[in-house]
Coordinates of C-alpha atoms and ligand atoms in Angstrom, one line a residue:
M18 CA 116.1 114.4 82.8
L19 CA 113.5 113.4 86.1
E20 CA 112.4 115.6 88.3
L21 CA 112.6 114.0 91.4
N22 CA 112.9 114.5 95.4
D23 CA 116.3 113.1 95.9
P24 CA 118.3 112.2 92.1
T25 CA 120.7 108.8 93.7
L26 CA 117.2 107.0 93.1
L27 CA 117.6 107.3 89.3
K28 CA 120.9 104.9 89.3
Q29 CA 122.2 104.2 85.5
A30 CA 124.4 101.6 87.2
I31 CA 123.9 97.8 87.2
L32 CA 124.2 96.4 91.1
V33 CA 127.0 93.8 91.3
G34 CA 127.7 92.3 94.9
G35 CA 127.8 95.7 96.2
E36 CA 129.8 97.9 93.7
W37 CA 127.8 99.6 91.2
I38 CA 129.6 100.0 87.9
A39 CA 127.6 102.7 85.5
N40 CA 130.1 101.1 82.3
T41 CA 130.4 97.6 81.7
G42 CA 132.1 98.0 78.4
H43 CA 129.2 96.3 76.8
G44 CA 127.0 99.1 75.5
F45 CA 123.3 100.4 76.7
I46 CA 120.3 99.6 77.4
D47 CA 118.4 103.8 76.2
V48 CA 115.4 103.4 78.2
T49 CA 112.6 105.9 76.5
N50 CA 108.9 107.1 78.0
P51 CA 106.3 105.9 76.2
A52 CA 104.4 108.4 77.3
T53 CA 106.6 110.7 75.4
G54 CA 109.4 109.0 73.3
A55 CA 112.1 111.1 75.7
L56 CA 115.1 109.0 77.0
V57 CA 114.7 108.3 80.8
G58 CA 118.3 107.3 80.7
R59 CA 120.8 104.9 80.3
V60 CA 121.6 101.9 82.2
P61 CA 124.9 99.7 81.0
K62 CA 124.3 96.6 80.0
A63 CA 126.4 92.8 81.6
T64 CA 128.1 91.1 80.5
R65 CA 127.8 87.7 81.1
A66 CA 131.3 88.0 82.4
M67 CA 129.7 89.6 85.4
T68 CA 126.2 88.0 85.5
V69 CA 128.4 84.6 87.0
A70 CA 130.5 87.3 88.8
A71 CA 126.8 88.0 90.5
I72 CA 126.7 84.6 90.6
E73 CA 129.5 84.0 91.8
N74 CA 129.2 86.9 94.5
A75 CA 126.2 85.2 95.7
S76 CA 127.6 82.5 96.6
Q77 CA 130.1 83.8 98.7
A78 CA 126.9 85.5 100.9
L79 CA 125.0 83.0 101.9
P80 CA 126.1 80.9 104.4
S81 CA 126.5 84.5 106.5
W82 CA 122.7 85.7 105.8
S83 CA 122.2 82.6 106.3
A84 CA 123.4 82.2 109.2
R85 CA 121.6 85.3 110.5
P86 CA 118.9 84.8 112.9
A87 CA 115.7 85.5 111.0
A88 CA 114.4 88.4 112.8
E89 CA 118.0 90.1 111.8
R90 CA 117.0 89.6 108.8
S91 CA 113.8 90.8 109.1
R92 CA 114.6 94.3 110.6
I93 CA 117.0 94.5 107.9
I94 CA 113.6 93.6 105.3
R95 CA 111.1 95.8 107.7
R96 CA 113.4 99.0 106.5
W97 CA 113.5 98.1 103.3
H98 CA 109.9 98.1 103.2
D99 CA 110.1 102.0 105.5
L100 CA 112.4 103.2 101.8
I101 CA 110.4 102.4 99.7
V102 CA 107.4 103.8 101.3
E103 CA 109.5 106.9 102.3
H104 CA 110.5 107.3 98.7
V105 CA 106.9 106.2 97.1
D106 CA 106.3 109.6 94.6
D107 CA 109.7 108.9 93.4
L108 CA 109.1 105.9 93.0
A109 CA 106.2 105.9 90.8
R110 CA 107.6 109.1 89.1
I111 CA 110.6 106.7 88.3
L112 CA 108.0 104.0 87.8
T113 CA 105.7 105.7 85.5
A114 CA 108.2 108.0 83.4
E115 CA 109.4 104.8 81.7
Q116 CA 106.6 102.1 82.0
G117 CA 103.7 104.7 81.5
K118 CA 100.7 104.1 83.3
P119 CA 99.1 106.8 85.6
F120 CA 100.5 107.6 88.5
A121 CA 97.8 107.4 90.7
E122 CA 98.3 103.4 89.8
A123 CA 102.6 103.9 90.1
R124 CA 101.5 104.6 93.5
G125 CA 99.2 102.1 94.3
E126 CA 101.0 99.1 92.3
I127 CA 104.5 100.3 95.0
L128 CA 103.5 100.2 98.1
Y129 CA 101.4 96.9 96.6
G130 CA 104.8 96.3 96.7
A131 CA 106.3 97.7 99.7
A132 CA 103.8 95.5 101.6
F133 CA 105.3 92.4 100.4
F134 CA 108.8 93.6 102.1
E135 CA 106.5 94.3 105.3
W136 CA 105.4 90.8 105.4
Y137 CA 107.8 88.6 104.6
A138 CA 110.2 90.7 107.3
E139 CA 107.2 88.8 109.2
D140 CA 107.0 85.9 107.9
A141 CA 111.0 85.2 108.3
K142 CA 110.1 85.6 112.0
R143 CA 108.0 82.5 111.2
L144 CA 109.5 80.1 109.0
Y145 CA 108.6 76.7 111.3
G146 CA 110.2 72.9 111.3
E147 CA 108.4 70.1 112.5
V148 CA 109.0 67.1 115.1
L149 CA 107.5 63.8 113.6
Q150 CA 106.4 61.3 115.6
A151 CA 109.0 58.9 115.7
P152 CA 108.3 54.5 114.9
A153 CA 110.9 54.3 118.2
A154 CA 111.8 55.3 121.4
S155 CA 115.6 55.8 121.2
R156 CA 114.9 57.9 117.7
R157 CA 113.5 61.2 117.1
M158 CA 112.9 62.4 113.2
L159 CA 112.5 66.1 112.9
V160 CA 111.7 68.1 109.6
L161 CA 114.2 71.5 108.9
R162 CA 112.4 74.3 106.9
Q163 CA 116.9 75.6 105.2
P164 CA 116.9 78.2 102.2
I165 CA 116.7 76.6 98.9
G166 CA 120.2 78.8 98.1
V167 CA 121.6 81.5 95.7
C168 CA 118.3 82.1 93.4
A169 CA 117.9 83.9 89.8
A170 CA 115.2 85.8 89.1
I171 CA 113.4 87.2 86.3
T172 CA 111.2 90.1 86.2
P173 CA 108.7 91.6 83.6
W174 CA 107.9 95.0 81.8
N175 CA 104.2 95.4 83.6
F176 CA 104.4 95.6 87.5
P177 CA 108.3 96.1 88.5
M178 CA 107.8 97.7 91.2
A179 CA 105.4 94.4 92.6
M180 CA 106.7 91.6 90.8
I181 CA 110.1 92.5 92.3
P182 CA 109.4 92.3 95.6
R183 CA 107.0 89.5 95.5
K184 CA 110.1 87.2 94.9
A185 CA 113.0 89.3 96.9
A186 CA 111.2 89.5 100.1
P187 CA 110.4 85.6 100.4
A188 CA 113.8 84.5 99.3
L189 CA 115.6 87.5 101.6
A190 CA 113.6 86.5 104.3
A191 CA 114.2 82.6 104.3
G192 CA 117.9 83.6 104.1
C193 CA 118.6 82.9 100.6
T194 CA 120.4 84.8 98.3
M195 CA 119.5 86.9 94.7
V196 CA 120.0 87.9 92.0
L197 CA 117.7 90.0 89.6
K198 CA 117.7 90.7 85.5
P199 CA 114.4 93.6 85.3
A200 CA 112.9 93.9 82.2
S201 CA 114.8 96.1 80.5
A202 CA 111.8 98.0 79.9
T203 CA 112.1 98.7 82.9
P204 CA 115.1 98.9 84.5
F205 CA 115.0 101.7 86.7
S206 CA 112.2 101.0 88.9
A207 CA 114.8 97.4 89.8
L208 CA 117.6 99.9 90.5
A209 CA 115.9 102.2 92.4
L210 CA 115.3 99.0 94.8
G211 CA 118.5 97.9 94.9
E212 CA 119.6 101.3 96.1
L213 CA 116.8 101.2 98.9
A214 CA 118.2 97.9 99.7
Q215 CA 121.6 98.9 100.8
R216 CA 120.0 102.0 102.8
A217 CA 118.1 99.4 104.0
G218 CA 121.6 97.2 105.3
V219 CA 120.9 94.6 102.4
P220 CA 125.3 93.6 102.4
A221 CA 127.1 93.6 100.1
G222 CA 126.5 90.3 97.2
V223 CA 122.8 89.2 99.1
F224 CA 121.1 91.5 96.7
S225 CA 122.0 92.2 92.6
I226 CA 120.9 93.4 89.2
V227 CA 122.2 92.7 86.7
A228 CA 120.1 93.9 83.1
G229 CA 121.5 93.2 80.2
A230 CA 120.1 90.5 77.4
A231 CA 117.9 87.6 77.8
A232 CA 120.7 86.0 75.3
E233 CA 123.6 86.3 77.7
V234 CA 122.3 86.8 81.5
G235 CA 119.0 85.9 81.7
D236 CA 120.6 82.2 79.6
E237 CA 123.5 82.5 82.3
L238 CA 121.3 83.0 85.6
A239 CA 118.8 79.5 83.9
T240 CA 122.5 77.4 83.2
H241 CA 124.6 78.5 86.2
P242 CA 125.1 75.7 87.8
L243 CA 124.7 77.8 92.0
I244 CA 121.9 79.0 90.9
R245 CA 119.1 76.5 93.0
K246 CA 116.3 78.0 92.4
L247 CA 115.0 80.3 89.2
T248 CA 111.6 82.5 89.4
F249 CA 110.5 83.8 86.6
T250 CA 106.8 85.9 85.2
G251 CA 106.5 86.9 81.4
S252 CA 105.0 85.1 78.9
T253 CA 104.2 81.1 78.6
E254 CA 107.2 80.9 75.7
V255 CA 109.7 82.7 77.4
G256 CA 109.1 80.2 80.8
R257 CA 109.1 77.2 79.1
S258 CA 112.5 78.1 77.3
L259 CA 113.1 78.6 80.4
M260 CA 112.4 75.1 81.8
E261 CA 113.8 73.8 79.5
K262 CA 118.2 75.7 80.2
A263 CA 116.6 74.5 84.1
S264 CA 116.5 71.7 83.7
G265 CA 119.7 71.0 82.5
T266 CA 121.1 71.8 86.1
I267 CA 117.7 70.7 88.2
K268 CA 116.9 74.4 89.3
K269 CA 113.5 74.2 91.0
V270 CA 111.6 76.6 89.4
A271 CA 108.8 78.9 90.0
M272 CA 107.1 80.7 86.4
E273 CA 104.5 83.0 86.2
L274 CA 103.5 83.2 82.9
G275 CA 100.7 84.2 80.7
G276 CA 96.9 84.3 81.1
N277 CA 93.6 84.5 79.3
A278 CA 91.3 85.9 81.9
P279 CA 87.4 84.9 81.9
L280 CA 85.3 87.3 83.4
I281 CA 81.5 86.3 83.5
V282 CA 79.2 88.4 84.6
F283 CA 75.3 86.3 85.6
D284 CA 71.7 87.9 85.1
D285 CA 71.7 87.9 88.5
A286 CA 74.3 90.7 88.4
D287 CA 74.8 93.6 90.0
V288 CA 75.5 95.7 86.8
D289 CA 77.3 98.8 89.1
V290 CA 79.5 96.0 90.6
A291 CA 80.0 93.9 87.5
V292 CA 80.9 97.1 84.9
A293 CA 83.1 99.1 87.7
G294 CA 84.7 94.9 88.7
T295 CA 85.7 95.0 84.7
I296 CA 86.9 97.8 84.4
A297 CA 89.2 97.6 87.2
S298 CA 90.3 94.3 86.0
K299 CA 90.5 95.1 81.9
F300 CA 91.7 98.8 81.8
R301 CA 94.0 98.5 84.8
N302 CA 97.6 99.0 83.8
M303 CA 95.8 99.4 79.6
G304 CA 95.2 96.0 79.6
Q305 CA 99.1 94.7 79.8
T306 CA 98.6 92.6 82.5
C307 CA 98.8 88.7 83.6
V308 CA 95.5 88.4 85.1
C309 CA 93.0 90.8 83.5
A310 CA 89.7 90.1 82.0
N311 CA 90.2 88.9 79.0
R312 CA 87.4 87.5 77.5
I313 CA 83.7 88.5 78.9
Y314 CA 81.0 86.2 79.4
V315 CA 77.4 88.1 79.9
Q316 CA 74.3 86.3 80.2
A317 CA 71.7 87.2 77.9
G318 CA 69.6 88.6 80.3
I319 CA 72.0 90.8 81.6
H320 CA 73.9 91.2 78.4
D321 CA 72.4 94.8 76.7
R322 CA 72.0 95.9 80.0
F323 CA 75.3 95.7 81.0
V324 CA 77.1 96.3 77.5
A325 CA 75.7 99.4 77.5
A326 CA 77.2 100.4 81.1
L327 CA 80.1 99.4 80.7
C328 CA 80.6 101.2 77.2
D329 CA 79.2 104.3 79.3
A330 CA 82.5 103.9 81.9
V331 CA 85.1 102.7 79.0
A332 CA 84.3 106.4 76.6
A333 CA 84.2 107.7 79.6
L334 CA 88.6 106.9 80.3
K335 CA 90.1 109.3 80.6
V336 CA 93.8 108.5 77.9
G337 CA 97.0 110.0 78.2
D338 CA 101.0 110.9 80.0
G339 CA 100.6 109.6 83.8
M340 CA 101.7 112.2 84.7
A341 CA 98.8 114.4 84.2
A342 CA 97.1 114.1 87.0
D343 CA 93.4 113.1 85.8
T344 CA 94.8 110.1 83.7
Q345 CA 93.3 106.7 83.3
Q346 CA 95.4 105.1 80.6
G347 CA 98.3 105.9 79.5
P348 CA 100.9 104.7 76.6
L349 CA 100.4 101.4 75.9
I350 CA 104.6 99.8 75.9
D351 CA 105.8 99.6 73.0
D352 CA 104.7 99.4 68.9
H353 CA 104.7 95.6 69.6
A354 CA 101.9 96.0 72.6
V355 CA 100.3 98.1 69.3
A356 CA 100.6 95.2 66.5
K357 CA 98.9 92.9 68.8
V358 CA 96.0 95.3 70.2
E359 CA 95.4 96.2 66.3
E360 CA 95.7 92.5 65.0
H361 CA 93.2 91.5 67.4
I362 CA 90.5 93.6 66.3
E363 CA 91.0 93.0 62.7
D364 CA 90.8 89.1 63.5
A365 CA 87.8 89.9 65.5
L366 CA 86.3 92.5 62.9
R367 CA 87.1 89.8 60.2
Q368 CA 85.2 87.2 62.0
G369 CA 81.6 90.0 62.9
A370 CA 82.5 91.0 65.8
R371 CA 81.7 94.6 66.2
I372 CA 83.5 97.8 68.0
A373 CA 81.2 99.5 70.0
V374 CA 83.5 102.2 71.6
G375 CA 87.7 102.7 71.0
G376 CA 88.8 100.7 68.4
K377 CA 92.2 102.3 67.5
R378 CA 94.7 103.8 68.2
H379 CA 94.0 107.5 70.2
A380 CA 94.6 110.5 69.1
L381 CA 97.4 111.2 70.9
G382 CA 99.7 109.6 68.9
R383 CA 102.9 107.3 69.7
T384 CA 101.6 103.9 71.3
F385 CA 97.9 105.4 72.8
F386 CA 95.4 103.6 71.4
E387 CA 91.7 104.2 72.9
P388 CA 89.6 102.2 75.5
T389 CA 87.9 99.5 73.9
V390 CA 85.0 97.4 73.7
L391 CA 84.1 94.7 71.5
T392 CA 81.0 93.2 71.0
G393 CA 79.2 89.6 69.0
V394 CA 82.1 88.3 70.0
T395 CA 82.9 84.4 69.5
Q396 CA 85.2 81.4 70.3
T397 CA 87.5 81.6 67.4
M398 CA 88.7 84.7 67.3
K399 CA 92.1 86.0 68.4
V400 CA 91.1 88.0 71.4
S401 CA 89.8 84.8 73.0
R402 CA 92.5 82.5 72.5
E403 CA 95.9 84.8 72.9
E404 CA 96.1 87.3 76.0
T405 CA 95.8 90.5 74.2
F406 CA 98.1 92.8 76.2
G407 CA 95.8 95.9 75.8
P408 CA 93.3 98.1 76.3
V409 CA 90.7 95.9 75.1
A410 CA 87.3 94.5 75.8
P411 CA 86.1 91.7 73.8
I412 CA 82.2 90.4 74.9
F413 CA 80.8 87.7 74.4
R414 CA 76.7 86.6 74.5
F415 CA 75.9 82.6 77.0
D416 CA 72.9 81.8 77.4
T417 CA 73.6 78.9 80.8
E418 CA 75.8 78.2 83.2
A419 CA 76.8 75.3 82.4
E420 CA 78.0 76.7 78.2
A421 CA 80.0 80.5 80.2
I422 CA 81.9 77.9 82.6
A423 CA 82.4 75.4 79.7
A424 CA 83.7 78.5 77.4
A425 CA 85.7 80.2 80.1
N426 CA 87.8 76.8 80.6
D427 CA 88.4 75.9 77.6
T428 CA 91.9 77.2 77.2
E429 CA 95.2 76.1 77.6
F430 CA 95.5 79.4 80.4
G431 CA 94.6 79.0 84.3
L432 CA 95.8 82.1 86.0
A433 CA 92.5 84.3 86.8
S434 CA 89.0 84.0 86.4
Y435 CA 85.7 86.6 87.6
F436 CA 81.8 86.1 88.5
F437 CA 79.2 88.3 89.2
T438 CA 76.5 86.7 91.2
R439 CA 74.2 87.9 94.0
D440 CA 73.1 83.5 93.7
N441 CA 75.6 82.0 97.0
A442 CA 75.1 78.2 95.8
R443 CA 76.5 79.7 92.5
V444 CA 79.7 81.7 94.2
W445 CA 80.5 78.0 95.5
R446 CA 79.4 75.6 92.2
V447 CA 81.2 78.7 90.4
S448 CA 84.3 79.3 92.4
E449 CA 85.3 75.4 93.0
A450 CA 84.1 75.0 88.1
L451 CA 86.8 77.0 87.3
E452 CA 89.9 76.0 86.6
T453 CA 92.6 78.8 88.0
G454 CA 95.2 79.8 90.4
I455 CA 93.1 83.0 91.2
V456 CA 89.5 83.8 91.2
G457 CA 87.4 86.6 92.3
V458 CA 83.6 86.9 92.8
N459 CA 82.3 90.4 92.4
T460 CA 85.7 91.6 92.1
G461 CA 88.3 92.4 89.6
A462 CA 90.9 93.0 92.1
T463 CA 92.0 90.6 94.4
S464 CA 95.7 90.9 94.1
F465 CA 96.8 91.0 98.0
E466 CA 100.1 89.9 99.3
G467 CA 98.6 87.9 102.2
A468 CA 96.9 85.7 99.0
P469 CA 99.2 82.9 97.3
F470 CA 98.9 84.7 94.0
G471 CA 99.5 82.0 90.7
G472 CA 98.6 79.9 87.9
I473 CA 97.8 76.0 87.0
K474 CA 97.1 74.2 83.7
A475 CA 99.9 77.2 81.0
S476 CA 99.4 79.8 83.4
G477 CA 102.5 78.5 85.9
I478 CA 104.0 76.7 88.3
G479 CA 104.0 78.2 92.1
R480 CA 102.6 80.5 94.6
E481 CA 103.9 84.4 95.4
G482 CA 102.8 86.0 98.1
S483 CA 101.6 84.7 101.5
T484 CA 103.3 81.8 103.4
H485 CA 103.5 79.6 100.4
G486 CA 105.0 81.9 99.4
I487 CA 108.7 81.9 101.7
E488 CA 108.1 78.1 101.4
E489 CA 108.8 78.4 98.2
F490 CA 113.1 80.0 98.6
T491 CA 112.8 76.5 101.2
E492 CA 114.4 73.1 101.1
L493 CA 112.7 70.6 103.4
K494 CA 115.5 68.7 105.3
Y495 CA 114.8 65.4 107.0
V496 CA 116.9 65.0 110.0
C497 CA 116.5 61.3 111.7
I498 CA 118.8 60.7 115.0
A499 CA 118.4 57.2 116.8
E500 CA 119.9 55.8 118.8
I501 CA 119.1 58.4 122.3
C502 CA 118.3 56.4 125.2
Ligands
SIN622 C1 100.4 90.8 86.6 O1 100.7 90.4 85.9 O2 101.7 89.5 87.4 C2 100.7 92.0 88.0 C3 99.0 91.3 88.9 C4 99.0 91.4 90.2 O3 100.0 91.7 91.0 O4 98.2 92.1 91.1

């Protein structure tokens, strides 16, 4: 069993309307540590009826939660933030145990997630409406900004402690209530957040957590008429199917979907900065990040120097159990993830790419994989068309800026992109030309609670984080008052 300072943070129960249910009579999800195979714990699966109960509870809790003064909601959300920060080490142990990422990275994710609670505790008090210039002296016209209502969130396993806060904090700050379905691979992070929500004073029904099967829990959340907004982070394929289901009841949807981020290194880049940025982007969470660099385009004049320096940095990455102090790369989440990485490497090699570093399963076994660099990669290879979601850096060589931009945009996805240059005119030109919702210039790490996160094209709809993120959980209501004089 996991050693925690506060063992009550490991909740082996789901949370429905303020009640913890340890046995649903519907089976359990066994959560294992990808580094060791050890059982972290078991979470009972919610039934469809329990999901409905959570939705109904959220609906009952909505009027009093949304009627509270914003300052009161803000204080509760702020306490939630403080409790997360206070328990960061226990939460990081839980996250590393169920997800595999190195402890230091897990801690970083938890503080990043907590920052959304801090941000939206503040934004709750600054959610303003408008007074319009009326076309007649006898009229006044207002725009009210009201909470959209009961929200459903479906979150992924790669960043549970950032993705849940990024959805729950603005929703609750705006006065909405929420039912969350966490990923089955990482439910304990979500459940610990639920425990801290209760300690912070989030009232019963305002935030429920129903783990379980997508075909039951996810389906109910996507179709139930009381849910007014569905927010999802995950693959484009699942997002598309959820949008179809949600269309039956005309729900508002927010979709943070797949990426295929290009990272471009121009001849005039600083090699050290470009290598550090590439490592930060590509190898964060072992490459299991929607915003990870998936395709690395390097201009001919800097290609060999950049590749040599990148290979040195990648070869030096320490792979191991996330709980070991010096680990920089943990295991991948499961065998499917490893199989996809292997498939992409095999396809690239068949089509003429070469392995410069790594390229195979790690000697540690299980789902550990060697951080890999491929050279001689071309646009026809799978690594170019699909998100690898693993620790593989495929290098493409290019000659002109126009060629790099065309290749970077040659994808159905449009979440993040990165480029490295010291030319200021190019900074503007290329930022404007890249078809993505997020652009990192001379950095591989752009995430920040105060910035809008989200993609265009098949990468999704809507923005999370920043002031735009809370607006997504509101509806505008136009009030026209006539005959006032
Ligand atoms: C993601 O993979 O979507 C999370 C990335 C982030 O918030 O930085």
